[in-house]
């Protein structure tokens, strides 16, 4: 992708350069020396100087000397040779018409080398002004394809937290404490301090212990005989004490 853009930029720059060159070429002015008269014997010695004053010469313009071959010549000479019409050792010489010469910077001097033609006024001075400014070419912006950056995923919306359900305090039914068996021991019979009138043993009432549910426990068969024996023994001891005292 980047190479494609670079190729397009190079092509665009080449087109701009070609346009500038074409514009400069089209901006070159061709000056026909002497106008319709051409490069021939002038009507006056000041004819070509007057014609040159009506022109604007720039570097790169073209001077076109129109004449018949063999009738005239065009020699490029120094200033001294121009003033004195010295045709010896010219800088450049053309004898075949027409002749096209490119205007250079500074002042150029031209004359005809045939005898008597320079003194008759067939000579020309051309001073070139500064070259015409070419339009500035703005550099084409170099377009480069953006490098792919890391793909950033948009964060997905998090599920909305559900409101906590109201906390219901479950009250378990309070259990009633189990009734513990009575810690009161069975009342043992105490010997009576008053001797009985009869020899019959005193009656001892034993309070049965309550069970866990408050009901009197049923006497177990294994514990009944020892209790009866104890009652009899107590009665015997009580009777013995009553007799002694």
PDB file of N, CA, C and O in Angstrom, residues 120-198:
ATOM      1  N   UNK A 120      27.225  50.639 -42.561  1.00  0.00           N
ATOM      2  CA  UNK A 120      25.924  51.087 -43.064  1.00  0.00           C
ATOM      3  C   UNK A 120      24.819  50.938 -42.031  1.00  0.00           C
ATOM      4  O   UNK A 120      23.667  51.301 -42.274  1.00  0.00           O
ATOM      5  N   UNK A 121      25.138  50.415 -40.866  1.00  0.00           N
ATOM      6  CA  UNK A 121      24.137  50.313 -39.786  1.00  0.00           C
ATOM      7  C   UNK A 121      23.619  48.910 -39.535  1.00  0.00           C
ATOM      8  O   UNK A 121      22.688  48.710 -38.706  1.00  0.00           O
ATOM      9  N   UNK A 122      24.227  47.872 -40.216  1.00  0.00           N
ATOM     10  CA  UNK A 122      23.746  46.504 -40.015  1.00  0.00           C
ATOM     11  C   UNK A 122      24.472  45.877 -38.805  1.00  0.00           C
ATOM     12  O   UNK A 122      25.340  45.025 -38.950  1.00  0.00           O
ATOM     13  N   UNK A 123      24.097  46.347 -37.645  1.00  0.00           N
ATOM     14  CA  UNK A 123      24.643  45.839 -36.392  1.00  0.00           C
ATOM     15  C   UNK A 123      23.592  46.014 -35.285  1.00  0.00           C
ATOM     16  O   UNK A 123      22.712  46.878 -35.396  1.00  0.00           O
ATOM     17  N   UNK A 124      23.728  45.201 -34.205  1.00  0.00           N
ATOM     18  CA  UNK A 124      22.675  45.134 -33.173  1.00  0.00           C
ATOM     19  C   UNK A 124      23.293  44.892 -31.800  1.00  0.00           C
ATOM     20  O   UNK A 124      24.229  44.110 -31.665  1.00  0.00           O
ATOM     21  N   UNK A 125      22.727  45.616 -30.810  1.00  0.00           N
ATOM     22  CA  UNK A 125      23.112  45.417 -29.394  1.00  0.00           C
ATOM     23  C   UNK A 125      21.882  44.928 -28.635  1.00  0.00           C
ATOM     24  O   UNK A 125      20.818  45.560 -28.699  1.00  0.00           O
ATOM     25  N   UNK A 126      22.054  43.844 -27.882  1.00  0.00           N
ATOM     26  CA  UNK A 126      20.937  43.254 -27.107  1.00  0.00           C
ATOM     27  C   UNK A 126      21.376  43.110 -25.658  1.00  0.00           C
ATOM     28  O   UNK A 126      22.422  42.496 -25.383  1.00  0.00           O
ATOM     29  N   UNK A 127      20.615  43.684 -24.749  1.00  0.00           N
ATOM     30  CA  UNK A 127      20.869  43.555 -23.298  1.00  0.00           C
ATOM     31  C   UNK A 127      19.700  42.812 -22.668  1.00  0.00           C
ATOM     32  O   UNK A 127      18.551  43.266 -22.752  1.00  0.00           O
ATOM     33  N   UNK A 128      20.029  41.705 -22.069  1.00  0.00           N
ATOM     34  CA  UNK A 128      18.976  40.874 -21.453  1.00  0.00           C
ATOM     35  C   UNK A 128      18.734  41.299 -20.022  1.00  0.00           C
ATOM     36  O   UNK A 128      19.673  41.570 -19.270  1.00  0.00           O
ATOM     37  N   UNK A 129      17.472  41.391 -19.655  1.00  0.00           N
ATOM     38  CA  UNK A 129      17.107  41.667 -18.264  1.00  0.00           C
ATOM     39  C   UNK A 129      17.054  40.357 -17.491  1.00  0.00           C
ATOM     40  O   UNK A 129      17.338  39.279 -18.015  1.00  0.00           O
ATOM     41  N   UNK A 130      16.693  40.484 -16.215  1.00  0.00           N
ATOM     42  CA  UNK A 130      16.631  39.275 -15.375  1.00  0.00           C
ATOM     43  C   UNK A 130      15.617  38.304 -15.957  1.00  0.00           C
ATOM     44  O   UNK A 130      14.623  38.701 -16.563  1.00  0.00           O
ATOM     45  N   UNK A 131      15.862  37.006 -15.814  1.00  0.00           N
ATOM     46  CA  UNK A 131      14.918  36.017 -16.361  1.00  0.00           C
ATOM     47  C   UNK A 131      13.561  36.125 -15.705  1.00  0.00           C
ATOM     48  O   UNK A 131      13.427  36.505 -14.537  1.00  0.00           O
ATOM     49  N   UNK A 132      12.535  35.820 -16.458  1.00  0.00           N
ATOM     50  CA  UNK A 132      11.174  35.893 -15.939  1.00  0.00           C
ATOM     51  C   UNK A 132      11.012  34.876 -14.822  1.00  0.00           C
ATOM     52  O   UNK A 132      11.411  33.713 -14.945  1.00  0.00           O
ATOM     53  N   UNK A 133      10.462  35.322 -13.680  1.00  0.00           N
ATOM     54  CA  UNK A 133      10.319  34.388 -12.545  1.00  0.00           C
ATOM     55  C   UNK A 133       9.336  33.281 -12.872  1.00  0.00           C
ATOM     56  O   UNK A 133       8.235  33.538 -13.336  1.00  0.00           O
ATOM     57  N   UNK A 134       9.786  32.063 -12.672  1.00  0.00           N
ATOM     58  CA  UNK A 134       8.893  30.924 -12.894  1.00  0.00           C
ATOM     59  C   UNK A 134       8.074  30.705 -11.628  1.00  0.00           C
ATOM     60  O   UNK A 134       8.546  30.934 -10.519  1.00  0.00           O
ATOM     61  N   UNK A 135       6.836  30.321 -11.792  1.00  0.00           N
ATOM     62  CA  UNK A 135       5.994  30.110 -10.602  1.00  0.00           C
ATOM     63  C   UNK A 135       6.568  29.031  -9.709  1.00  0.00           C
ATOM     64  O   UNK A 135       7.068  28.011 -10.164  1.00  0.00           O
ATOM     65  N   UNK A 136       6.532  29.316  -8.438  1.00  0.00           N
ATOM     66  CA  UNK A 136       7.057  28.345  -7.472  1.00  0.00           C
ATOM     67  C   UNK A 136       6.187  27.107  -7.469  1.00  0.00           C
ATOM     68  O   UNK A 136       4.959  27.188  -7.461  1.00  0.00           O
ATOM     69  N   UNK A 137       6.849  25.989  -7.507  1.00  0.00           N
ATOM     70  CA  UNK A 137       6.130  24.723  -7.502  1.00  0.00           C
ATOM     71  C   UNK A 137       6.109  24.203  -6.082  1.00  0.00           C
ATOM     72  O   UNK A 137       7.157  23.947  -5.490  1.00  0.00           O
ATOM     73  N   UNK A 138       4.902  24.105  -5.556  1.00  0.00           N
ATOM     74  CA  UNK A 138       4.770  23.591  -4.193  1.00  0.00           C
ATOM     75  C   UNK A 138       5.009  22.093  -4.210  1.00  0.00           C
ATOM     76  O   UNK A 138       4.486  21.379  -5.060  1.00  0.00           O
ATOM     77  N   UNK A 139       5.840  21.599  -3.321  1.00  0.00           N
ATOM     78  CA  UNK A 139       6.079  20.148  -3.295  1.00  0.00           C
ATOM     79  C   UNK A 139       4.810  19.400  -2.952  1.00  0.00           C
ATOM     80  O   UNK A 139       4.038  19.820  -2.093  1.00  0.00           O
ATOM     81  N   UNK A 140       4.579  18.372  -3.713  1.00  0.00           N
ATOM     82  CA  UNK A 140       3.381  17.574  -3.467  1.00  0.00           C
ATOM     83  C   UNK A 140       3.525  16.845  -2.152  1.00  0.00           C
ATOM     84  O   UNK A 140       4.579  16.293  -1.851  1.00  0.00           O
ATOM     85  N   UNK A 141       2.496  16.894  -1.341  1.00  0.00           N
ATOM     86  CA  UNK A 141       2.592  16.193  -0.048  1.00  0.00           C
ATOM     87  C   UNK A 141       2.713  14.714  -0.263  1.00  0.00           C
ATOM     88  O   UNK A 141       2.006  14.119  -1.070  1.00  0.00           O
ATOM     89  N   UNK A 142       3.642  14.141   0.444  1.00  0.00           N
ATOM     90  CA  UNK A 142       3.854  12.698   0.338  1.00  0.00           C
ATOM     91  C   UNK A 142       2.853  12.000   1.218  1.00  0.00           C
ATOM     92  O   UNK A 142       2.815  12.191   2.423  1.00  0.00           O
ATOM     93  N   UNK A 143       2.010  11.242   0.558  1.00  0.00           N
ATOM     94  CA  UNK A 143       0.953  10.555   1.290  1.00  0.00           C
ATOM     95  C   UNK A 143       1.395   9.152   1.596  1.00  0.00           C
ATOM     96  O   UNK A 143       1.777   8.406   0.704  1.00  0.00           O
ATOM     97  N   UNK A 144       1.375   8.825   2.813  1.00  0.00           N
ATOM     98  CA  UNK A 144       1.727   7.469   3.225  1.00  0.00           C
ATOM     99  C   UNK A 144       0.525   6.834   3.893  1.00  0.00           C
ATOM    100  O   UNK A 144      -0.260   7.506   4.568  1.00  0.00           O
ATOM    101  N   UNK A 145       0.388   5.568   3.624  1.00  0.00           N
ATOM    102  CA  UNK A 145      -0.733   4.847   4.221  1.00  0.00           C
ATOM    103  C   UNK A 145      -0.513   4.712   5.716  1.00  0.00           C
ATOM    104  O   UNK A 145       0.586   4.429   6.157  1.00  0.00           O
ATOM    105  N   UNK A 146      -1.534   4.991   6.498  1.00  0.00           N
ATOM    106  CA  UNK A 146      -1.357   4.856   7.952  1.00  0.00           C
ATOM    107  C   UNK A 146      -1.096   3.419   8.322  1.00  0.00           C
ATOM    108  O   UNK A 146      -1.704   2.495   7.798  1.00  0.00           O
ATOM    109  N   UNK A 147      -0.112   3.227   9.212  1.00  0.00           N
ATOM    110  CA  UNK A 147       0.210   1.879   9.655  1.00  0.00           C
ATOM    111  C   UNK A 147      -0.905   1.381  10.556  1.00  0.00           C
ATOM    112  O   UNK A 147      -1.428   2.117  11.380  1.00  0.00           O
ATOM    113  N   UNK A 148      -1.280   0.125  10.334  1.00  0.00           N
ATOM    114  CA  UNK A 148      -2.386  -0.393  11.166  1.00  0.00           C
ATOM    115  C   UNK A 148      -1.978  -0.455  12.617  1.00  0.00           C
ATOM    116  O   UNK A 148      -0.942  -1.009  12.955  1.00  0.00           O
ATOM    117  N   UNK A 149      -2.750   0.194  13.444  1.00  0.00           N
ATOM    118  CA  UNK A 149      -2.461   0.179  14.873  1.00  0.00           C
ATOM    119  C   UNK A 149      -3.171  -0.974  15.551  1.00  0.00           C
ATOM    120  O   UNK A 149      -3.959  -1.698  14.929  1.00  0.00           O
ATOM    121  N   UNK A 150      -2.878  -1.180  16.785  1.00  0.00           N
ATOM    122  CA  UNK A 150      -3.560  -2.282  17.493  1.00  0.00           C
ATOM    123  C   UNK A 150      -5.044  -2.031  17.585  1.00  0.00           C
ATOM    124  O   UNK A 150      -5.489  -0.924  17.864  1.00  0.00           O
ATOM    125  N   UNK A 151      -5.776  -3.083  17.230  1.00  0.00           N
ATOM    126  CA  UNK A 151      -7.230  -2.952  17.263  1.00  0.00           C
ATOM    127  C   UNK A 151      -7.708  -2.936  18.700  1.00  0.00           C
ATOM    128  O   UNK A 151      -7.387  -3.836  19.480  1.00  0.00           O
ATOM    129  N   UNK A 152      -8.399  -1.904  19.061  1.00  0.00           N
ATOM    130  CA  UNK A 152      -8.864  -1.750  20.443  1.00  0.00           C
ATOM    131  C   UNK A 152     -10.334  -2.122  20.487  1.00  0.00           C
ATOM    132  O   UNK A 152     -11.155  -1.522  19.783  1.00  0.00           O
ATOM    133  N   UNK A 153     -10.638  -3.127  21.247  1.00  0.00           N
ATOM    134  CA  UNK A 153     -12.027  -3.530  21.393  1.00  0.00           C
ATOM    135  C   UNK A 153     -12.686  -2.657  22.448  1.00  0.00           C
ATOM    136  O   UNK A 153     -12.115  -2.396  23.498  1.00  0.00           O
ATOM    137  N   UNK A 154     -13.867  -2.246  22.118  1.00  0.00           N
ATOM    138  CA  UNK A 154     -14.622  -1.471  23.102  1.00  0.00           C
ATOM    139  C   UNK A 154     -15.027  -2.387  24.240  1.00  0.00           C
ATOM    140  O   UNK A 154     -15.439  -3.525  24.010  1.00  0.00           O
ATOM    141  N   UNK A 155     -14.869  -1.946  25.456  1.00  0.00           N
ATOM    142  CA  UNK A 155     -15.237  -2.820  26.582  1.00  0.00           C
ATOM    143  C   UNK A 155     -16.712  -3.123  26.568  1.00  0.00           C
ATOM    144  O   UNK A 155     -17.539  -2.238  26.369  1.00  0.00           O
ATOM    145  N   UNK A 156     -17.036  -4.400  26.720  1.00  0.00           N
ATOM    146  CA  UNK A 156     -18.429  -4.785  26.751  1.00  0.00           C
ATOM    147  C   UNK A 156     -19.044  -4.372  28.079  1.00  0.00           C
ATOM    148  O   UNK A 156     -18.398  -4.447  29.120  1.00  0.00           O
ATOM    149  N   UNK A 157     -20.283  -3.913  28.032  1.00  0.00           N
ATOM    150  CA  UNK A 157     -20.915  -3.500  29.300  1.00  0.00           C
ATOM    151  C   UNK A 157     -21.073  -4.693  30.229  1.00  0.00           C
ATOM    152  O   UNK A 157     -21.540  -5.752  29.822  1.00  0.00           O
ATOM    153  N   UNK A 158     -20.608  -4.519  31.437  1.00  0.00           N
ATOM    154  CA  UNK A 158     -20.711  -5.605  32.415  1.00  0.00           C
ATOM    155  C   UNK A 158     -22.157  -5.743  32.859  1.00  0.00           C
ATOM    156  O   UNK A 158     -22.899  -4.768  32.924  1.00  0.00           O
ATOM    157  N   UNK A 159     -22.572  -6.987  33.091  1.00  0.00           N
ATOM    158  CA  UNK A 159     -23.979  -7.158  33.534  1.00  0.00           C
ATOM    159  C   UNK A 159     -24.224  -6.413  34.830  1.00  0.00           C
ATOM    160  O   UNK A 159     -23.404  -6.411  35.729  1.00  0.00           O
ATOM    161  N   UNK A 160     -25.345  -5.807  34.847  1.00  0.00           N
ATOM    162  CA  UNK A 160     -25.681  -5.005  36.027  1.00  0.00           C
ATOM    163  C   UNK A 160     -25.927  -5.918  37.226  1.00  0.00           C
ATOM    164  O   UNK A 160     -26.671  -6.888  37.147  1.00  0.00           O
ATOM    165  N   UNK A 161     -25.236  -5.604  38.272  1.00  0.00           N
ATOM    166  CA  UNK A 161     -25.350  -6.454  39.464  1.00  0.00           C
ATOM    167  C   UNK A 161     -26.755  -6.385  40.017  1.00  0.00           C
ATOM    168  O   UNK A 161     -27.332  -5.308  40.167  1.00  0.00           O
ATOM    169  N   UNK A 162     -27.304  -7.555  40.258  1.00  0.00           N
ATOM    170  CA  UNK A 162     -28.666  -7.594  40.794  1.00  0.00           C
ATOM    171  C   UNK A 162     -28.652  -7.148  42.251  1.00  0.00           C
ATOM    172  O   UNK A 162     -27.696  -7.387  42.978  1.00  0.00           O
ATOM    173  N   UNK A 163     -29.718  -6.467  42.600  1.00  0.00           N
ATOM    174  CA  UNK A 163     -29.813  -5.994  43.984  1.00  0.00           C
ATOM    175  C   UNK A 163     -29.912  -7.194  44.913  1.00  0.00           C
ATOM    176  O   UNK A 163     -30.607  -8.167  44.608  1.00  0.00           O
ATOM    177  N   UNK A 164     -29.175  -7.168  45.988  1.00  0.00           N
ATOM    178  CA  UNK A 164     -29.225  -8.326  46.906  1.00  0.00           C
ATOM    179  C   UNK A 164     -30.617  -8.525  47.484  1.00  0.00           C
ATOM    180  O   UNK A 164     -31.308  -7.566  47.812  1.00  0.00           O
ATOM    181  N   UNK A 165     -31.020  -9.768  47.482  1.00  0.00           N
ATOM    182  CA  UNK A 165     -32.354 -10.089  48.030  1.00  0.00           C
ATOM    183  C   UNK A 165     -32.385  -9.772  49.517  1.00  0.00           C
ATOM    184  O   UNK A 165     -31.383  -9.920  50.212  1.00  0.00           O
ATOM    185  N   UNK A 166     -33.507  -9.280  49.986  1.00  0.00           N
ATOM    186  CA  UNK A 166     -33.589  -8.954  51.427  1.00  0.00           C
ATOM    187  C   UNK A 166     -33.347 -10.196  52.265  1.00  0.00           C
ATOM    188  O   UNK A 166     -33.884 -11.267  51.986  1.00  0.00           O
ATOM    189  N   UNK A 167     -32.511 -10.004  53.217  1.00  0.00           N
ATOM    190  CA  UNK A 167     -32.128 -11.139  54.059  1.00  0.00           C
ATOM    191  C   UNK A 167     -33.236 -11.407  55.087  1.00  0.00           C
ATOM    192  O   UNK A 167     -33.579 -10.546  55.878  1.00  0.00           O
ATOM    193  N   UNK A 168     -33.782 -12.569  54.944  1.00  0.00           N
ATOM    194  CA  UNK A 168     -34.887 -12.920  55.850  1.00  0.00           C
ATOM    195  C   UNK A 168     -34.337 -13.727  57.013  1.00  0.00           C
ATOM    196  O   UNK A 168     -33.732 -14.787  56.791  1.00  0.00           O
ATOM    197  N   UNK A 169     -34.505 -13.163  58.134  1.00  0.00           N
ATOM    198  CA  UNK A 169     -34.009 -13.872  59.328  1.00  0.00           C
ATOM    199  C   UNK A 169     -34.996 -14.971  59.687  1.00  0.00           C
ATOM    200  O   UNK A 169     -36.155 -14.704  60.033  1.00  0.00           O
ATOM    201  N   UNK A 170     -34.570 -16.166  59.513  1.00  0.00           N
ATOM    202  CA  UNK A 170     -35.461 -17.293  59.846  1.00  0.00           C
ATOM    203  C   UNK A 170     -35.286 -17.620  61.326  1.00  0.00           C
ATOM    204  O   UNK A 170     -34.186 -17.901  61.788  1.00  0.00           O
ATOM    205  N   UNK A 171     -36.379 -17.508  61.980  1.00  0.00           N
ATOM    206  CA  UNK A 171     -36.346 -17.784  63.413  1.00  0.00           C
ATOM    207  C   UNK A 171     -36.773 -19.229  63.660  1.00  0.00           C
ATOM    208  O   UNK A 171     -37.898 -19.613  63.337  1.00  0.00           O
ATOM    209  N   UNK A 172     -35.820 -19.980  64.089  1.00  0.00           N
ATOM    210  CA  UNK A 172     -36.153 -21.374  64.408  1.00  0.00           C
ATOM    211  C   UNK A 172     -36.883 -21.415  65.743  1.00  0.00           C
ATOM    212  O   UNK A 172     -36.568 -20.657  66.658  1.00  0.00           O
ATOM    213  N   UNK A 173     -37.862 -22.227  65.810  1.00  0.00           N
ATOM    214  CA  UNK A 173     -38.613 -22.282  67.097  1.00  0.00           C
ATOM    215  C   UNK A 173     -37.696 -22.683  68.226  1.00  0.00           C
ATOM    216  O   UNK A 173     -36.912 -23.620  68.113  1.00  0.00           O
ATOM    217  N   UNK A 174     -37.799 -21.903  69.243  1.00  0.00           N
ATOM    218  CA  UNK A 174     -36.949 -22.144  70.401  1.00  0.00           C
ATOM    219  C   UNK A 174     -37.452 -23.364  71.184  1.00  0.00           C
ATOM    220  O   UNK A 174     -38.614 -23.437  71.561  1.00  0.00           O
ATOM    221  N   UNK A 175     -36.586 -24.291  71.273  1.00  0.00           N
ATOM    222  CA  UNK A 175     -36.976 -25.512  71.973  1.00  0.00           C
ATOM    223  C   UNK A 175     -36.928 -25.282  73.480  1.00  0.00           C
ATOM    224  O   UNK A 175     -36.009 -24.668  73.993  1.00  0.00           O
ATOM    225  N   UNK A 176     -37.940 -25.782  74.081  1.00  0.00           N
ATOM    226  CA  UNK A 176     -37.975 -25.688  75.547  1.00  0.00           C
ATOM    227  C   UNK A 176     -36.957 -26.632  76.128  1.00  0.00           C
ATOM    228  O   UNK A 176     -36.773 -27.736  75.618  1.00  0.00           O
ATOM    229  N   UNK A 177     -36.244 -26.203  77.124  1.00  0.00           N
ATOM    230  CA  UNK A 177     -35.231 -27.086  77.723  1.00  0.00           C
ATOM    231  C   UNK A 177     -35.869 -28.323  78.332  1.00  0.00           C
ATOM    232  O   UNK A 177     -36.946 -28.264  78.925  1.00  0.00           O
ATOM    233  N   UNK A 178     -35.206 -29.383  78.029  1.00  0.00           N
ATOM    234  CA  UNK A 178     -35.746 -30.642  78.571  1.00  0.00           C
ATOM    235  C   UNK A 178     -35.652 -30.645  80.094  1.00  0.00           C
ATOM    236  O   UNK A 178     -34.673 -30.169  80.659  1.00  0.00           O
ATOM    237  N   UNK A 179     -36.715 -31.124  80.658  1.00  0.00           N
ATOM    238  CA  UNK A 179     -36.756 -31.166  82.126  1.00  0.00           C
ATOM    239  C   UNK A 179     -35.800 -32.212  82.648  1.00  0.00           C
ATOM    240  O   UNK A 179     -35.835 -33.356  82.204  1.00  0.00           O
ATOM    241  N   UNK A 180     -34.887 -31.753  83.492  1.00  0.00           N
ATOM    242  CA  UNK A 180     -33.908 -32.680  84.064  1.00  0.00           C
ATOM    243  C   UNK A 180     -34.553 -33.408  85.247  1.00  0.00           C
ATOM    244  O   UNK A 180     -35.438 -32.863  85.926  1.00  0.00           O
ATOM    245  N   UNK A 181     -34.117 -34.553  85.456  1.00  0.00           N
ATOM    246  CA  UNK A 181     -34.715 -35.277  86.625  1.00  0.00           C
ATOM    247  C   UNK A 181     -34.432 -34.547  87.923  1.00  0.00           C
ATOM    248  O   UNK A 181     -33.434 -33.865  88.069  1.00  0.00           O
ATOM    249  N   UNK A 182     -35.358 -34.582  88.766  1.00  0.00           N
ATOM    250  CA  UNK A 182     -35.283 -33.843  90.033  1.00  0.00           C
ATOM    251  C   UNK A 182     -34.059 -34.272  90.820  1.00  0.00           C
ATOM    252  O   UNK A 182     -33.726 -35.456  90.883  1.00  0.00           O
ATOM    253  N   UNK A 183     -33.372 -33.209  91.263  1.00  0.00           N
ATOM    254  CA  UNK A 183     -32.168 -33.493  92.039  1.00  0.00           C
ATOM    255  C   UNK A 183     -32.474 -33.789  93.521  1.00  0.00           C
ATOM    256  O   UNK A 183     -31.581 -34.024  94.307  1.00  0.00           O
ATOM    257  N   UNK A 184     -33.766 -33.615  93.868  1.00  0.00           N
ATOM    258  CA  UNK A 184     -34.105 -33.883  95.302  1.00  0.00           C
ATOM    259  C   UNK A 184     -34.083 -35.379  95.569  1.00  0.00           C
ATOM    260  O   UNK A 184     -34.810 -36.145  94.935  1.00  0.00           O
ATOM    261  N   UNK A 185     -33.219 -35.816  96.424  1.00  0.00           N
ATOM    262  CA  UNK A 185     -33.175 -37.265  96.719  1.00  0.00           C
ATOM    263  C   UNK A 185     -34.404 -37.713  97.504  1.00  0.00           C
ATOM    264  O   UNK A 185     -35.100 -36.915  98.098  1.00  0.00           O
ATOM    265  N   UNK A 186     -34.626 -38.917  97.390  1.00  0.00           N
ATOM    266  CA  UNK A 186     -35.784 -39.445  98.144  1.00  0.00           C
ATOM    267  C   UNK A 186     -35.562 -39.249  99.649  1.00  0.00           C
ATOM    268  O   UNK A 186     -34.455 -39.395 100.153  1.00  0.00           O
ATOM    269  N   UNK A 187     -36.603 -38.836 100.272  1.00  0.00           N
ATOM    270  CA  UNK A 187     -36.515 -38.553 101.718  1.00  0.00           C
ATOM    271  C   UNK A 187     -36.404 -39.869 102.471  1.00  0.00           C
ATOM    272  O   UNK A 187     -37.273 -40.733 102.346  1.00  0.00           O
ATOM    273  N   UNK A 188     -35.294 -39.990 103.166  1.00  0.00           N
ATOM    274  CA  UNK A 188     -35.109 -41.225 103.965  1.00  0.00           C
ATOM    275  C   UNK A 188     -35.868 -41.092 105.287  1.00  0.00           C
ATOM    276  O   UNK A 188     -35.958 -40.011 105.864  1.00  0.00           O
ATOM    277  N   UNK A 189     -36.398 -42.146 105.803  1.00  0.00           N
ATOM    278  CA  UNK A 189     -37.195 -42.056 107.057  1.00  0.00           C
ATOM    279  C   UNK A 189     -36.299 -41.750 108.236  1.00  0.00           C
ATOM    280  O   UNK A 189     -35.188 -42.261 108.326  1.00  0.00           O
ATOM    281  N   UNK A 190     -36.737 -40.814 108.999  1.00  0.00           N
ATOM    282  CA  UNK A 190     -36.001 -40.442 110.221  1.00  0.00           C
ATOM    283  C   UNK A 190     -36.661 -41.171 111.403  1.00  0.00           C
ATOM    284  O   UNK A 190     -37.889 -41.314 111.471  1.00  0.00           O
ATOM    285  N   UNK A 191     -35.832 -41.587 112.318  1.00  0.00           N
ATOM    286  CA  UNK A 191     -36.437 -42.286 113.493  1.00  0.00           C
ATOM    287  C   UNK A 191     -37.238 -41.330 114.345  1.00  0.00           C
ATOM    288  O   UNK A 191     -36.836 -40.203 114.575  1.00  0.00           O
ATOM    289  N   UNK A 192     -38.351 -41.726 114.741  1.00  0.00           N
ATOM    290  CA  UNK A 192     -39.239 -40.869 115.541  1.00  0.00           C
ATOM    291  C   UNK A 192     -38.679 -40.757 116.966  1.00  0.00           C
ATOM    292  O   UNK A 192     -38.226 -41.749 117.566  1.00  0.00           O
ATOM    293  N   UNK A 193     -38.656 -39.527 117.446  1.00  0.00           N
ATOM    294  CA  UNK A 193     -38.142 -39.307 118.797  1.00  0.00           C
ATOM    295  C   UNK A 193     -39.135 -39.725 119.883  1.00  0.00           C
ATOM    296  O   UNK A 193     -38.776 -39.905 121.016  1.00  0.00           O
ATOM    297  N   UNK A 194     -40.384 -39.831 119.476  1.00  0.00           N
ATOM    298  CA  UNK A 194     -41.411 -40.227 120.463  1.00  0.00           C
ATOM    299  C   UNK A 194     -41.680 -41.698 120.277  1.00  0.00           C
ATOM    300  O   UNK A 194     -42.069 -42.109 119.176  1.00  0.00           O
ATOM    301  N   UNK A 195     -41.427 -42.481 121.296  1.00  0.00           N
ATOM    302  CA  UNK A 195     -41.680 -43.914 121.149  1.00  0.00           C
ATOM    303  C   UNK A 195     -43.157 -44.193 120.934  1.00  0.00           C
ATOM    304  O   UNK A 195     -44.019 -43.564 121.504  1.00  0.00           O
ATOM    305  N   UNK A 196     -43.374 -45.089 120.022  1.00  0.00           N
ATOM    306  CA  UNK A 196     -44.771 -45.424 119.710  1.00  0.00           C
ATOM    307  C   UNK A 196     -45.365 -46.216 120.882  1.00  0.00           C
ATOM    308  O   UNK A 196     -44.675 -46.953 121.578  1.00  0.00           O
ATOM    309  N   UNK A 197     -46.657 -46.084 121.070  1.00  0.00           N
ATOM    310  CA  UNK A 197     -47.342 -46.767 122.160  1.00  0.00           C
ATOM    311  C   UNK A 197     -47.368 -48.247 121.935  1.00  0.00           C
ATOM    312  O   UNK A 197     -47.365 -49.024 122.844  1.00  0.00           O
ATOM    313  N   UNK A 198     -47.392 -48.576 120.706  1.00  0.00           N
ATOM    314  CA  UNK A 198     -47.430 -49.990 120.351  1.00  0.00           C
ATOM    315  C   UNK A 198     -46.093 -50.386 119.824  1.00  0.00           C
ATOM    316  O   UNK A 198     -45.239 -49.563 119.543  1.00  0.00           O
TER     317      UNK A 198
END
